[in-house]
Coordinates of C-alpha atoms and ligand atoms in Angstrom, one line a residue:
M1 CA 8.0 65.6 80.9
I2 CA 5.7 62.7 80.3
D3 CA 4.9 64.2 76.9
K4 CA 8.5 64.3 76.0
I5 CA 9.0 60.7 77.0
N6 CA 6.0 59.6 74.9
A7 CA 7.1 61.6 71.9
L8 CA 10.6 60.1 72.1
L9 CA 9.1 56.6 72.6
A10 CA 7.1 57.0 69.4
E11 CA 10.1 58.2 67.5
V12 CA 12.1 55.3 68.7
D13 CA 9.4 52.8 67.7
G14 CA 8.9 54.3 64.3
F15 CA 12.6 54.6 63.5
E16 CA 13.8 52.6 60.4
T17 CA 16.9 52.9 58.3
Q18 CA 18.9 51.1 55.7
S19 CA 22.1 53.1 56.4
M20 CA 24.7 52.7 59.1
E21 CA 25.4 56.4 59.0
E22 CA 21.7 57.3 59.8
L23 CA 21.6 54.7 62.5
E24 CA 24.7 56.3 64.1
A25 CA 23.2 59.7 63.9
F26 CA 20.0 58.3 65.6
R27 CA 22.1 56.8 68.4
I28 CA 23.9 60.1 69.0
R29 CA 20.7 62.1 68.9
M30 CA 19.1 59.8 71.5
L31 CA 21.7 58.2 73.7
A32 CA 25.0 60.1 73.5
K33 CA 26.1 62.5 76.2
K34 CA 24.2 65.4 74.7
G35 CA 21.4 63.2 73.4
A36 CA 17.6 63.7 74.0
I37 CA 17.3 60.8 76.4
T38 CA 20.4 61.7 78.4
A39 CA 19.0 65.2 78.7
L40 CA 15.7 63.8 80.2
F41 CA 17.7 62.0 82.8
Q42 CA 19.1 65.5 83.8
D43 CA 15.6 66.8 84.0
F44 CA 14.6 63.9 86.2
K45 CA 16.3 65.6 89.1
S46 CA 13.5 68.2 89.2
V47 CA 10.6 65.8 89.1
E48 CA 8.1 65.8 92.0
P49 CA 8.9 63.1 94.5
S50 CA 5.4 61.7 94.1
Q51 CA 5.9 61.2 90.4
R52 CA 9.5 59.9 90.6
K53 CA 8.7 56.2 90.6
E54 CA 6.5 56.2 87.6
M55 CA 8.6 58.7 85.7
G56 CA 11.7 56.7 86.5
Q57 CA 10.2 53.6 85.1
R58 CA 9.1 55.3 81.9
L59 CA 12.4 56.9 81.5
N60 CA 14.3 53.6 81.9
Q61 CA 11.8 52.0 79.4
L62 CA 12.6 54.6 76.9
K63 CA 16.3 54.2 77.3
Q64 CA 16.0 50.4 77.0
S65 CA 13.9 50.6 73.8
A66 CA 16.3 53.1 72.2
T67 CA 19.3 50.9 73.1
Q68 CA 17.5 47.8 71.8
K69 CA 16.5 49.5 68.6
V70 CA 20.1 50.6 67.9
E71 CA 21.4 47.1 68.6
Q72 CA 18.8 45.4 66.4
L73 CA 19.2 47.7 63.5
K74 CA 23.0 47.5 63.7
S75 CA 23.1 43.7 63.6
R76 CA 20.6 43.5 60.8
L77 CA 22.5 46.0 58.7
E78 CA 25.8 44.2 59.3
A79 CA 24.2 40.8 58.4
E80 CA 22.8 42.4 55.2
A81 CA 26.2 43.8 54.2
A82 CA 27.9 40.5 54.8
A83 CA 25.4 38.6 52.7
Q84 CA 25.8 41.1 49.9
K85 CA 29.6 40.7 50.0
A86 CA 29.2 36.9 49.9
G87 CA 26.9 37.2 47.0
K88 CA 29.5 39.1 45.1
D89 CA 32.1 36.4 45.7
K90 CA 29.8 33.6 44.6
P91 CA 30.8 32.0 41.3
D92 CA 28.7 32.9 38.3
L93 CA 27.7 29.4 37.1
G94 CA 26.7 30.8 33.7
M95 CA 30.2 32.1 32.9
P96 CA 32.2 30.2 30.3
A97 CA 34.8 27.9 31.8
G98 CA 38.3 29.3 32.3
F99 CA 41.1 27.8 30.2
N100 CA 43.2 25.3 32.2
P101 CA 46.2 24.1 30.2
I102 CA 46.5 20.4 30.7
G103 CA 49.8 18.6 30.4
S104 CA 50.6 16.2 27.6
R105 CA 52.4 12.9 27.3
H106 CA 56.0 12.9 26.2
P107 CA 56.2 11.9 22.5
L108 CA 58.4 8.9 23.6
S109 CA 55.6 7.7 25.9
V110 CA 53.0 8.2 23.1
V111 CA 55.1 6.1 20.7
R112 CA 56.0 3.5 23.4
N113 CA 52.3 3.0 24.3
R114 CA 51.5 2.6 20.6
I115 CA 54.2 0.0 20.1
N116 CA 53.1 -1.8 23.3
S117 CA 49.5 -2.0 22.3
I118 CA 50.2 -3.2 18.8
F119 CA 52.0 -6.2 20.3
E120 CA 49.6 -6.7 23.2
R121 CA 46.8 -7.1 20.7
I122 CA 48.5 -10.3 19.4
G123 CA 49.2 -11.8 22.8
F124 CA 52.6 -10.3 23.8
V125 CA 52.9 -9.5 27.5
I126 CA 55.0 -6.6 28.9
S127 CA 58.0 -7.4 31.1
E128 CA 60.3 -5.0 32.8
G129 CA 63.7 -5.4 34.5
P130 CA 66.5 -3.4 36.3
E131 CA 68.4 -0.6 34.5
V132 CA 71.6 -1.6 36.4
E133 CA 72.5 -5.1 35.2
D134 CA 75.1 -7.7 35.8
D135 CA 77.3 -9.0 33.0
W136 CA 75.4 -12.3 32.8
H137 CA 72.1 -10.8 31.9
N138 CA 73.4 -8.0 29.6
F139 CA 76.1 -10.0 27.8
S140 CA 77.1 -13.5 28.8
A141 CA 73.7 -15.2 28.7
L142 CA 73.2 -13.5 25.4
N143 CA 76.1 -15.3 23.8
F144 CA 78.6 -12.4 23.9
P145 CA 81.8 -14.3 24.4
E146 CA 84.2 -12.9 27.0
E147 CA 86.8 -10.6 25.4
H148 CA 84.8 -10.9 22.1
P149 CA 84.8 -7.7 20.1
A150 CA 81.0 -8.0 19.9
R151 CA 80.9 -6.4 23.3
D152 CA 82.4 -3.3 21.7
M153 CA 79.3 -3.0 19.6
Q154 CA 77.6 -1.5 22.6
D155 CA 79.9 1.0 24.4
T156 CA 79.1 0.2 28.0
F157 CA 78.9 2.4 31.1
F158 CA 80.4 0.2 33.8
V159 CA 79.8 0.8 37.5
E160 CA 83.0 2.0 39.1
K161 CA 85.3 -0.7 40.5
Q162 CA 82.6 -3.4 39.6
P163 CA 83.5 -4.7 36.2
D164 CA 80.6 -7.1 36.4
I165 CA 77.9 -4.4 36.9
A166 CA 76.8 -2.0 34.2
L167 CA 74.0 0.1 33.0
R168 CA 72.1 -2.1 30.6
T169 CA 72.9 -1.5 27.0
H170 CA 69.7 -3.0 25.7
T171 CA 66.5 -4.5 27.1
S172 CA 67.4 -8.0 25.9
S173 CA 68.6 -8.4 29.5
V174 CA 65.0 -8.4 30.6
Q175 CA 64.3 -11.2 28.2
V176 CA 67.0 -13.3 29.7
R177 CA 65.3 -12.8 33.1
V178 CA 62.0 -13.9 31.6
M179 CA 63.5 -17.0 30.0
E180 CA 65.1 -17.9 33.2
N181 CA 61.9 -17.7 35.1
Q182 CA 59.2 -18.8 32.7
K183 CA 58.6 -21.9 30.6
P184 CA 57.7 -21.6 26.9
P185 CA 55.5 -20.6 25.2
I186 CA 56.9 -17.1 25.9
R187 CA 55.6 -14.0 24.1
T188 CA 56.9 -10.8 25.7
I189 CA 58.0 -7.3 24.9
S190 CA 60.3 -5.3 27.1
P191 CA 60.1 -1.5 26.8
G192 CA 62.7 0.5 28.8
R193 CA 65.6 2.9 29.0
V194 CA 69.0 1.9 27.9
F195 CA 72.5 3.4 28.2
R196 CA 75.5 3.6 25.9
N197 CA 78.7 5.5 26.1
E198 CA 78.2 7.5 23.0
A199 CA 79.0 11.1 22.1
I200 CA 75.7 13.1 22.1
S201 CA 74.7 14.4 18.7
A202 CA 71.5 14.9 16.6
R203 CA 71.6 11.2 15.8
A204 CA 73.0 9.5 19.0
H205 CA 72.5 9.9 22.7
C206 CA 74.0 8.1 25.8
I207 CA 70.4 7.4 27.0
F208 CA 67.6 6.2 24.7
H209 CA 64.6 3.8 24.8
Q210 CA 63.9 0.5 23.3
V211 CA 61.2 -2.0 22.9
E212 CA 62.5 -5.5 22.4
G213 CA 60.4 -8.6 21.7
L214 CA 60.8 -12.3 22.2
Y215 CA 58.7 -15.2 21.1
I216 CA 59.6 -18.8 22.0
D217 CA 57.6 -21.9 21.4
E218 CA 57.8 -25.2 19.6
G219 CA 58.3 -24.8 15.8
V220 CA 58.6 -21.0 15.6
S221 CA 60.1 -20.1 12.3
F222 CA 61.7 -17.1 10.5
A223 CA 58.5 -16.8 8.5
D224 CA 56.5 -16.3 11.8
M225 CA 58.9 -13.5 12.7
K226 CA 58.6 -11.9 9.3
Q227 CA 54.8 -12.0 9.4
T228 CA 54.6 -10.5 12.9
L229 CA 57.0 -7.7 12.0
L230 CA 55.0 -7.0 8.8
Y231 CA 51.9 -6.7 10.9
F232 CA 53.7 -4.4 13.3
A233 CA 55.0 -2.2 10.5
R234 CA 51.6 -1.8 8.9
E235 CA 49.9 -1.0 12.3
M236 CA 52.6 1.5 13.0
F237 CA 53.3 3.2 9.7
G238 CA 50.2 2.5 7.6
K239 CA 48.5 -0.3 5.7
E240 CA 50.6 0.2 2.5
T241 CA 53.9 -0.2 4.3
Q242 CA 56.4 -2.8 3.0
I243 CA 59.2 -4.4 4.9
R244 CA 62.6 -5.6 3.8
L245 CA 65.0 -7.8 5.8
R246 CA 68.8 -7.5 5.2
P247 CA 71.3 -10.0 6.6
S248 CA 73.1 -8.8 9.7
F249 CA 74.9 -10.0 12.8
F250 CA 74.0 -10.1 16.5
P251 CA 75.6 -12.5 19.0
F252 CA 72.2 -13.7 20.3
T253 CA 70.4 -14.4 17.1
E254 CA 71.2 -16.7 14.1
P255 CA 70.3 -15.9 11.4
S256 CA 70.1 -12.1 12.2
A257 CA 68.6 -9.3 10.1
E258 CA 68.0 -5.6 10.0
M259 CA 64.5 -4.6 9.1
D260 CA 63.7 -1.6 6.9
V261 CA 60.2 -0.2 6.3
S262 CA 59.2 1.5 3.1
C263 CA 59.2 5.3 3.6
S264 CA 55.7 6.3 4.6
L265 CA 56.3 9.9 3.6
C266 CA 57.2 9.4 0.0
G267 CA 55.7 6.0 -0.4
G268 CA 59.1 4.6 -1.5
K269 CA 59.7 7.1 -4.2
G270 CA 62.6 8.8 -2.3
C271 CA 62.7 11.9 -0.1
N272 CA 65.1 13.5 2.4
I273 CA 63.7 11.5 5.3
C274 CA 64.7 8.1 3.7
K275 CA 67.7 9.8 2.1
Y276 CA 66.2 9.1 -1.3
S277 CA 66.5 5.3 -0.9
G278 CA 62.8 4.7 -0.3
W279 CA 63.6 2.6 2.8
I280 CA 64.1 3.4 6.5
E281 CA 65.9 1.0 8.9
I282 CA 64.0 0.5 12.1
M283 CA 65.1 -2.6 13.9
G284 CA 67.3 -5.6 14.4
C285 CA 65.9 -9.1 14.6
G286 CA 66.6 -12.8 14.2
M287 CA 66.1 -16.3 15.4
V288 CA 67.2 -16.7 19.0
D289 CA 70.6 -18.5 19.0
P290 CA 70.3 -22.0 20.6
N291 CA 73.2 -21.1 22.9
V292 CA 71.0 -18.4 24.4
L293 CA 68.1 -20.8 25.0
E294 CA 70.5 -23.3 26.6
N295 CA 72.0 -20.5 28.9
C296 CA 68.5 -19.9 30.2
N297 CA 67.7 -23.7 30.6
I298 CA 65.4 -23.9 27.6
D299 CA 65.7 -27.1 25.5
S300 CA 66.9 -25.8 22.1
N301 CA 66.1 -29.1 20.5
K302 CA 62.4 -28.7 21.4
Y303 CA 62.0 -24.9 21.3
S304 CA 62.9 -22.2 18.9
G305 CA 62.1 -18.5 18.8
Y306 CA 62.6 -15.1 17.4
A307 CA 63.6 -11.8 18.9
F308 CA 63.6 -8.2 17.7
G309 CA 64.5 -4.9 19.1
M310 CA 63.9 -1.2 18.1
G311 CA 64.7 2.2 19.4
I312 CA 61.6 4.2 20.4
E313 CA 63.4 7.5 19.6
R314 CA 64.0 6.4 16.0
I315 CA 60.4 5.4 15.5
A316 CA 59.2 8.7 17.0
M317 CA 61.6 10.7 14.7
I318 CA 60.2 9.0 11.7
I319 CA 56.5 9.4 12.7
Y320 CA 56.8 13.0 13.8
Q321 CA 59.7 14.0 11.4
I322 CA 61.9 15.1 14.3
K323 CA 65.4 15.9 13.0
D324 CA 67.3 16.1 16.3
L325 CA 67.3 13.3 18.9
R326 CA 68.3 15.7 21.6
M327 CA 64.9 17.3 21.5
F328 CA 63.5 14.3 23.4
F329 CA 65.6 15.0 26.4
E330 CA 65.6 18.8 26.6
N331 CA 62.1 19.2 27.9
D332 CA 61.6 22.4 25.9
L333 CA 57.9 23.2 26.4
R334 CA 57.6 24.6 22.9
F335 CA 58.5 21.1 21.6
L336 CA 56.5 19.1 24.2
R337 CA 53.3 21.2 23.7
Q338 CA 53.0 20.0 20.1
F339 CA 52.0 16.6 21.4
T340 CA 49.1 17.8 23.5
S341 CA 46.5 16.1 21.4
A342 CA 48.4 12.8 21.2
I343 CA 47.4 10.0 23.6
Ligands
LIG401 N1 69.5 -6.0 21.4 C1 69.7 -5.4 20.1 C2 70.2 -4.0 20.2 O1 70.1 -3.4 21.2 C3 68.5 -5.4 19.2 C4 68.1 -6.8 18.8 C5 67.2 -7.5 19.6 C6 68.5 -7.4 17.7 C7 66.8 -8.8 19.3 C8 68.1 -8.7 17.3 C9 67.3 -9.3 18.1 O2 70.7 -3.4 19.3

Protein backbone atom coordinates (compact mmCIF):
# COMPACT_ATOMS: atom_id res chain seq x y z
CA MET A 1 0.00 0.00 0.00
CA ILE A 2 2.82 2.34 0.79
CA ASP A 3 4.08 1.90 -2.75
CA LYS A 4 0.72 2.84 -4.15
CA ILE A 5 0.63 5.94 -1.98
CA ASN A 6 4.09 6.98 -3.10
CA ALA A 7 3.30 6.36 -6.72
CA LEU A 8 0.17 8.47 -6.50
CA LEU A 9 2.02 11.22 -4.62
CA ALA A 10 4.59 11.38 -7.40
CA GLU A 11 1.83 11.53 -9.98
CA VAL A 12 0.09 14.35 -8.10
CA ASP A 13 3.33 16.33 -7.77
CA GLY A 14 4.22 15.93 -11.42
CA PHE A 15 0.78 16.73 -12.77
CA GLU A 16 0.56 19.84 -14.99
CA THR A 17 -2.06 20.91 -17.46
CA GLN A 18 -3.26 23.88 -19.50
CA SER A 19 -6.75 22.57 -19.96
CA MET A 20 -9.75 22.59 -17.67
CA GLU A 21 -10.96 19.32 -19.16
CA GLU A 22 -7.71 17.52 -18.32
CA LEU A 23 -7.79 18.93 -14.82
CA GLU A 24 -11.33 17.69 -14.31
CA ALA A 25 -10.34 14.25 -15.60
CA PHE A 26 -7.42 14.26 -13.10
CA ARG A 27 -9.74 15.20 -10.24
CA ILE A 28 -12.14 12.40 -11.11
CA ARG A 29 -9.28 9.89 -11.49
CA MET A 30 -7.92 10.79 -8.01
CA LEU A 31 -10.63 12.11 -5.78
CA ALA A 32 -14.06 11.12 -7.10
CA LYS A 33 -16.04 8.29 -5.53
CA LYS A 34 -14.35 5.73 -7.71
CA GLY A 35 -11.02 7.54 -7.81
CA ALA A 36 -7.63 6.05 -6.90
CA ILE A 37 -7.26 7.89 -3.60
CA THR A 38 -10.80 7.10 -2.52
CA ALA A 39 -10.05 3.47 -3.30
CA LEU A 40 -7.01 3.57 -1.02
CA PHE A 41 -9.19 4.75 1.84
CA GLN A 42 -11.26 1.59 1.28
CA ASP A 43 -8.10 -0.51 1.44
CA PHE A 44 -7.08 1.25 4.65
CA LYS A 45 -9.57 -0.89 6.57
CA SER A 46 -7.36 -3.94 6.02
CA VAL A 47 -4.11 -2.30 7.15
CA GLU A 48 -2.30 -3.86 10.13
CA PRO A 49 -3.13 -1.97 13.36
CA SER A 50 0.58 -1.32 13.97
CA GLN A 51 0.90 0.47 10.64
CA ARG A 52 -2.36 2.33 10.78
CA LYS A 53 -1.03 5.55 12.26
CA GLU A 54 1.70 6.08 9.75
CA MET A 55 -0.38 4.86 6.86
CA GLY A 56 -3.26 7.09 7.89
CA GLN A 57 -1.02 10.13 7.94
CA ARG A 58 0.47 9.35 4.52
CA LEU A 59 -2.97 8.78 3.08
CA ASN A 60 -4.28 12.09 4.40
CA GLN A 61 -1.21 13.81 3.06
CA LEU A 62 -1.86 12.36 -0.36
CA LYS A 63 -5.48 13.43 -0.33
CA GLN A 64 -4.50 16.93 0.78
CA SER A 65 -1.83 17.31 -1.94
CA ALA A 66 -4.25 16.12 -4.60
CA THR A 67 -6.99 18.50 -3.43
CA GLN A 68 -4.54 21.40 -3.25
CA LYS A 69 -3.18 20.63 -6.69
CA VAL A 70 -6.67 20.65 -8.19
CA GLU A 71 -7.55 23.95 -6.44
CA GLN A 72 -4.30 25.63 -7.50
CA LEU A 73 -4.48 24.59 -11.11
CA LYS A 74 -8.16 25.51 -11.28
CA SER A 75 -7.66 29.07 -10.05
CA ARG A 76 -4.60 29.55 -12.28
CA LEU A 77 -6.46 28.39 -15.39
CA GLU A 78 -9.45 30.59 -14.52
CA ALA A 79 -7.23 33.64 -14.05
CA GLU A 80 -5.50 32.96 -17.37
CA ALA A 81 -8.82 32.65 -19.19
CA ALA A 82 -10.06 35.94 -17.67
CA ALA A 83 -6.87 37.75 -18.64
CA GLN A 84 -7.14 36.46 -22.19
CA LYS A 85 -10.73 37.66 -22.45
CA ALA A 86 -9.80 41.12 -21.09
CA GLY A 87 -6.98 41.26 -23.62
CA LYS A 88 -9.48 40.69 -26.41
CA ASP A 89 -11.66 43.59 -25.17
CA LYS A 90 -8.76 46.02 -24.86
CA PRO A 91 -8.85 48.75 -27.54
CA ASP A 92 -6.33 48.47 -30.30
CA LEU A 93 -4.57 51.82 -30.08
CA GLY A 94 -3.15 51.42 -33.54
CA MET A 95 -6.57 51.29 -35.17
CA PRO A 96 -7.71 54.32 -37.23
CA ALA A 97 -10.15 56.52 -35.31
CA GLY A 98 -13.85 55.88 -35.82
CA PHE A 99 -15.95 58.52 -37.57
CA ASN A 100 -17.94 60.61 -35.10
CA PRO A 101 -20.23 63.01 -36.88
CA ILE A 102 -20.09 66.36 -35.11
CA GLY A 103 -22.93 68.81 -35.27
CA SER A 104 -22.75 72.09 -37.09
CA ARG A 105 -23.83 75.61 -36.39
CA HIS A 106 -27.11 76.72 -37.86
CA PRO A 107 -26.48 78.95 -40.90
CA LEU A 108 -28.29 81.80 -39.14
CA SER A 109 -25.87 81.52 -36.21
CA VAL A 110 -22.93 81.46 -38.60
CA VAL A 111 -24.09 84.64 -40.34
CA ARG A 112 -25.09 86.36 -37.09
CA ASN A 113 -21.65 85.66 -35.62
CA ARG A 114 -20.00 87.10 -38.72
CA ILE A 115 -22.11 90.27 -38.60
CA ASN A 116 -21.43 90.65 -34.87
CA SER A 117 -17.70 90.28 -35.27
CA ILE A 118 -17.52 92.76 -38.17
CA PHE A 119 -19.07 95.42 -35.93
CA GLU A 120 -17.24 94.36 -32.79
CA ARG A 121 -13.96 94.99 -34.58
CA ILE A 122 -14.85 98.69 -34.85
CA GLY A 123 -15.98 99.08 -31.27
CA PHE A 124 -19.66 98.10 -31.28
CA VAL A 125 -20.86 96.25 -28.19
CA ILE A 126 -23.59 93.57 -28.28
CA SER A 127 -26.77 94.27 -26.33
CA GLU A 128 -29.78 92.02 -25.84
CA GLY A 129 -33.31 92.54 -24.59
CA PRO A 130 -36.66 90.80 -24.05
CA GLU A 131 -38.64 89.22 -26.89
CA VAL A 132 -41.92 90.16 -25.20
CA GLU A 133 -41.97 93.95 -25.16
CA ASP A 134 -44.19 96.79 -24.06
CA ASP A 135 -45.60 99.34 -26.43
CA TRP A 136 -43.19 102.02 -25.24
CA HIS A 137 -39.99 100.22 -26.15
CA ASN A 138 -41.25 98.69 -29.40
CA PHE A 139 -43.22 101.70 -30.73
CA SER A 140 -43.86 104.86 -28.72
CA ALA A 141 -40.29 105.71 -27.74
CA LEU A 142 -39.33 105.09 -31.37
CA ASN A 143 -41.63 107.89 -32.50
CA PHE A 144 -44.48 105.74 -33.78
CA PRO A 145 -47.42 108.05 -33.04
CA GLU A 146 -50.47 106.41 -31.47
CA GLU A 147 -52.98 105.34 -34.15
CA HIS A 148 -50.43 106.26 -36.78
CA PRO A 149 -50.48 104.02 -39.85
CA ALA A 150 -46.74 103.56 -39.43
CA ARG A 151 -47.58 100.94 -36.80
CA ASP A 152 -49.15 98.90 -39.56
CA MET A 153 -45.80 98.62 -41.30
CA GLN A 154 -45.01 95.89 -38.85
CA ASP A 155 -47.96 93.57 -38.30
CA THR A 156 -47.77 92.88 -34.63
CA PHE A 157 -48.58 89.87 -32.46
CA PHE A 158 -50.18 91.32 -29.35
CA VAL A 159 -50.41 89.42 -26.11
CA GLU A 160 -54.03 88.49 -25.51
CA LYS A 161 -56.07 91.06 -23.54
CA GLN A 162 -52.95 93.18 -23.02
CA PRO A 163 -52.85 95.69 -25.85
CA ASP A 164 -49.69 97.22 -24.44
CA ILE A 165 -47.67 94.03 -24.57
CA ALA A 166 -46.49 92.45 -27.80
CA LEU A 167 -43.81 90.23 -29.30
CA ARG A 168 -41.16 92.66 -30.47
CA THR A 169 -41.35 93.44 -34.16
CA HIS A 170 -37.74 94.60 -34.36
CA THR A 171 -34.70 94.77 -32.10
CA SER A 172 -34.80 98.58 -32.13
CA SER A 173 -36.60 98.03 -28.82
CA VAL A 174 -33.31 96.86 -27.33
CA GLN A 175 -31.67 100.10 -28.43
CA VAL A 176 -34.31 102.15 -26.62
CA ARG A 177 -33.39 100.25 -23.46
CA VAL A 178 -29.70 100.94 -24.07
CA MET A 179 -30.31 104.67 -24.61
CA GLU A 180 -32.43 104.85 -21.47
CA ASN A 181 -29.71 103.26 -19.38
CA GLN A 182 -26.44 104.49 -20.84
CA LYS A 183 -24.93 107.85 -21.62
CA PRO A 184 -23.43 108.61 -25.05
CA PRO A 185 -21.13 107.75 -26.67
CA ILE A 186 -23.15 104.66 -27.49
CA ARG A 187 -22.04 102.10 -30.05
CA THR A 188 -24.14 98.97 -29.91
CA ILE A 189 -25.57 96.20 -32.04
CA SER A 190 -28.58 94.13 -31.03
CA PRO A 191 -28.95 90.72 -32.63
CA GLY A 192 -32.13 88.78 -31.89
CA ARG A 193 -35.36 87.12 -32.87
CA VAL A 194 -38.32 89.21 -33.95
CA PHE A 195 -41.95 88.43 -34.74
CA ARG A 196 -44.41 89.75 -37.33
CA ASN A 197 -47.87 88.59 -38.17
CA GLU A 198 -47.16 87.65 -41.77
CA ALA A 199 -48.26 84.76 -43.93
CA ILE A 200 -45.44 82.24 -44.21
CA SER A 201 -43.97 81.93 -47.70
CA ALA A 202 -40.61 81.47 -49.43
CA ARG A 203 -39.90 85.17 -48.84
CA ALA A 204 -41.60 85.95 -45.51
CA HIS A 205 -41.98 84.32 -42.12
CA CYS A 206 -43.67 85.23 -38.86
CA ILE A 207 -40.35 84.72 -37.04
CA PHE A 208 -37.03 86.00 -38.27
CA HIS A 209 -33.78 87.43 -36.96
CA GLN A 210 -32.26 90.87 -37.07
CA VAL A 211 -29.12 92.70 -36.21
CA GLU A 212 -29.74 96.37 -35.58
CA GLY A 213 -27.04 98.95 -34.88
CA LEU A 214 -26.93 102.31 -33.11
CA TYR A 215 -24.21 104.91 -32.84
CA ILE A 216 -24.72 108.08 -30.80
CA ASP A 217 -22.12 110.70 -30.01
CA GLU A 218 -21.44 114.39 -30.53
CA GLY A 219 -21.28 115.37 -34.19
CA VAL A 220 -22.15 112.01 -35.77
CA SER A 221 -23.08 112.56 -39.42
CA PHE A 222 -24.74 110.76 -42.31
CA ALA A 223 -21.27 110.44 -43.85
CA ASP A 224 -20.11 108.45 -40.76
CA MET A 225 -23.01 106.09 -41.26
CA LYS A 226 -22.30 105.67 -44.94
CA GLN A 227 -18.64 104.89 -44.29
CA THR A 228 -19.44 102.37 -41.55
CA LEU A 229 -22.00 100.60 -43.72
CA LEU A 230 -19.59 100.51 -46.67
CA TYR A 231 -17.01 98.89 -44.38
CA PHE A 232 -19.62 96.36 -43.28
CA ALA A 233 -20.71 95.57 -46.85
CA ARG A 234 -17.14 94.96 -47.98
CA GLU A 235 -16.30 92.74 -44.99
CA MET A 236 -19.49 90.77 -45.50
CA PHE A 237 -19.71 90.44 -49.29
CA GLY A 238 -16.17 91.12 -50.51
CA LYS A 239 -13.73 93.95 -51.14
CA GLU A 240 -15.21 95.01 -54.49
CA THR A 241 -18.71 95.54 -53.07
CA GLN A 242 -20.40 98.89 -53.73
CA ILE A 243 -23.28 100.33 -51.73
CA ARG A 244 -26.20 102.50 -52.76
CA LEU A 245 -28.53 104.47 -50.48
CA ARG A 246 -32.10 105.19 -51.56
CA PRO A 247 -34.39 107.57 -49.67
CA SER A 248 -36.95 105.80 -47.49
CA PHE A 249 -39.09 106.32 -44.41
CA PHE A 250 -38.94 105.03 -40.83
CA PRO A 251 -40.62 106.82 -37.92
CA PHE A 252 -37.43 106.67 -35.83
CA THR A 253 -34.94 107.99 -38.38
CA GLU A 254 -34.76 111.24 -40.35
CA PRO A 255 -33.49 111.20 -43.01
CA SER A 256 -34.02 107.48 -43.67
CA ALA A 257 -32.63 105.24 -46.36
CA GLU A 258 -32.61 101.72 -47.72
CA MET A 259 -29.21 100.34 -48.48
CA ASP A 260 -28.43 98.12 -51.48
CA VAL A 261 -25.19 96.28 -52.12
CA SER A 262 -23.86 95.49 -55.56
CA CYS A 263 -24.60 91.88 -56.42
CA SER A 264 -21.58 89.86 -55.40
CA LEU A 265 -22.54 86.98 -57.68
CA CYS A 266 -22.60 88.79 -61.01
CA GLY A 267 -20.49 91.76 -59.93
CA GLY A 268 -23.34 94.10 -60.85
CA LYS A 269 -23.85 92.81 -64.39
CA GLY A 270 -27.24 91.30 -63.54
CA CYS A 271 -28.28 87.75 -62.63
CA ASN A 272 -31.33 85.99 -61.24
CA ILE A 273 -30.23 86.60 -57.63
CA CYS A 274 -30.32 90.39 -58.07
CA LYS A 275 -33.20 90.06 -60.52
CA TYR A 276 -30.99 91.53 -63.25
CA SER A 277 -30.72 94.89 -61.50
CA GLY A 278 -27.15 94.44 -60.23
CA TRP A 279 -28.25 95.53 -56.73
CA ILE A 280 -29.61 93.72 -53.69
CA GLU A 281 -31.44 95.52 -50.86
CA ILE A 282 -30.09 94.48 -47.46
CA MET A 283 -31.00 97.01 -44.78
CA GLY A 284 -32.78 100.11 -43.54
CA CYS A 285 -30.87 102.95 -41.96
CA GLY A 286 -30.91 106.64 -41.12
CA MET A 287 -30.10 109.39 -38.65
CA VAL A 288 -31.82 108.84 -35.31
CA ASP A 289 -34.84 111.14 -35.10
CA PRO A 290 -34.28 113.82 -32.39
CA ASN A 291 -37.66 112.83 -30.89
CA VAL A 292 -36.29 109.38 -30.19
CA LEU A 293 -33.23 110.82 -28.43
CA GLU A 294 -35.44 113.09 -26.32
CA ASN A 295 -37.76 110.15 -25.46
CA CYS A 296 -34.73 108.42 -24.02
CA ASN A 297 -33.47 111.50 -22.15
CA ILE A 298 -30.59 112.21 -24.51
CA ASP A 299 -30.02 115.88 -25.38
CA SER A 300 -30.72 116.08 -29.12
CA ASN A 301 -29.00 119.48 -29.37
CA LYS A 302 -25.76 117.99 -28.18
CA TYR A 303 -25.91 114.49 -29.61
CA SER A 304 -26.75 112.93 -32.92
CA GLY A 305 -26.54 109.37 -34.16
CA TYR A 306 -27.33 106.85 -36.83
CA ALA A 307 -29.14 103.55 -36.74
CA PHE A 308 -29.45 100.63 -39.10
CA GLY A 309 -31.17 97.28 -39.13
CA MET A 310 -30.97 94.15 -41.27
CA GLY A 311 -32.52 90.70 -41.44
CA ILE A 312 -30.06 87.86 -40.83
CA GLU A 313 -32.10 85.47 -43.01
CA ARG A 314 -31.83 87.85 -45.93
CA ILE A 315 -28.05 88.13 -45.64
CA ALA A 316 -27.75 84.33 -45.29
CA MET A 317 -29.95 83.79 -48.36
CA ILE A 318 -27.68 86.03 -50.40
CA ILE A 319 -24.43 84.51 -49.17
CA TYR A 320 -25.49 80.88 -49.47
CA GLN A 321 -27.95 81.39 -52.36
CA ILE A 322 -30.85 79.94 -50.41
CA LYS A 323 -34.08 80.41 -52.32
CA ASP A 324 -36.64 79.60 -49.64
CA LEU A 325 -36.73 81.29 -46.23
CA ARG A 326 -38.64 78.39 -44.69
CA MET A 327 -35.53 76.19 -44.94
CA PHE A 328 -34.07 78.01 -41.93
CA PHE A 329 -36.86 76.85 -39.66
CA GLU A 330 -37.50 73.30 -40.81
CA ASN A 331 -34.34 71.74 -39.36
CA ASP A 332 -34.00 69.34 -42.25
CA LEU A 333 -30.67 67.63 -41.61
CA ARG A 334 -29.92 67.44 -45.34
CA PHE A 335 -29.99 71.26 -45.34
CA LEU A 336 -28.19 71.79 -42.04
CA ARG A 337 -25.36 69.34 -42.80
CA GLN A 338 -24.22 71.54 -45.64
CA PHE A 339 -22.93 74.01 -43.07
CA THR A 340 -20.70 71.59 -41.17
CA SER A 341 -17.53 73.36 -42.20
CA ALA A 342 -18.80 76.88 -41.45
CA ILE A 343 -17.82 78.40 -38.13
N1 LIG B 1 -36.19 98.64 -37.30
C1 LIG B 1 -36.26 98.60 -38.73
C2 LIG B 1 -36.99 97.36 -39.16
O1 LIG B 1 -37.15 96.49 -38.41
C3 LIG B 1 -34.90 98.64 -39.37
C4 LIG B 1 -34.20 99.95 -39.16
C5 LIG B 1 -33.41 100.10 -38.07
C6 LIG B 1 -34.34 100.97 -40.05
C7 LIG B 1 -32.74 101.30 -37.87
C8 LIG B 1 -33.68 102.16 -39.87
C9 LIG B 1 -32.90 102.31 -38.78
O2 LIG B 1 -37.42 97.26 -40.30
